Amino acid sequence: MLGKKVWRRLLGVDTDTVMERVEFDEDADAVVASVRPRRGRLSCGRCGRPSARHDRGEGRRRWRTLDLGELRCYLEADAPQVVCDIHGVVVAKVPWARHGAGHTRGFDDLVAWLAVHSSKTTVCELTRIAWASVGAIIARVVADARAERDPFGGLTRIGIGEISYKARAALPHRGG
Ligand SMILES: [Zn+2]
């Protein structure tokens, strides 16, 4: 049996996430890991401000994370809503995914990296997601980079088909 430390690495979550159990979902033909944020106050999914619980939201939900070999893999958790002073009723923040995402941070980051370094066909076939999802993922990753730091050093623009995301404002210019 693999310990929680190994599962944490495989699933791409840090110690802010509590691992409850890992199961195989026959119907989904996928590995599903039940998780929850480590104890602490709930906070707004948009700004991170500590916020009071509002309700249970839409109940348990799943976020696609990095594949385990040939198998798709999901994190599953409750997704309660909170009341933020600024944003009103909003889904609470979780440590493993960006707000509004159907994928984990690790999955989003992989897709964004692949979109920069490989073809459209490669991204879609390797990650088994629709091309329409790639644009939304890149928008989230770029917004995150603007807000925090610069994981794509030197990148000023990602152009993919008809979608183009400028990141110029947030990222440093190099060599003009
Ligand atoms: Zn907020």
PDB file of C-alpha atoms and ligand atoms in Angstrom, residues 44-49 51 84-88 90, ligand 1:
ATOM      1  CA  CYS A  44     -13.556  33.594  -0.414  1.00  0.00           C
ATOM      2  CA  GLY A  45     -12.628  31.696  -3.580  1.00  0.00           C
ATOM      3  CA  ARG A  46     -11.973  34.946  -5.416  1.00  0.00           C
ATOM      4  CA  CYS A  47      -9.972  37.069  -2.958  1.00  0.00           C
ATOM      5  CA  GLY A  48      -9.028  34.713  -0.109  1.00  0.00           C
ATOM      6  CA  ARG A  49     -10.634  36.925   2.555  1.00  0.00           C
ATOM      7  CA  SER A  51     -15.575  34.525   5.198  1.00  0.00           C
ATOM      8  CA  CYS A  84     -17.488  37.534   1.230  1.00  0.00           C
ATOM      9  CA  ASP A  85     -17.732  41.223   2.217  1.00  0.00           C
ATOM     10  CA  ILE A  86     -16.652  42.172  -1.298  1.00  0.00           C
ATOM     11  CA  HIS A  87     -17.836  39.365  -3.574  1.00  0.00           C
ATOM     12  CA  GLY A  88     -21.030  38.227  -1.854  1.00  0.00           C
ATOM     13  CA  VAL A  90     -19.148  32.634  -3.664  1.00  0.00           C
TER      14      VAL A  90
HETATM   15 ZN    ZN B   1     -13.934  37.898  -1.910  1.00  0.00          ZN
END
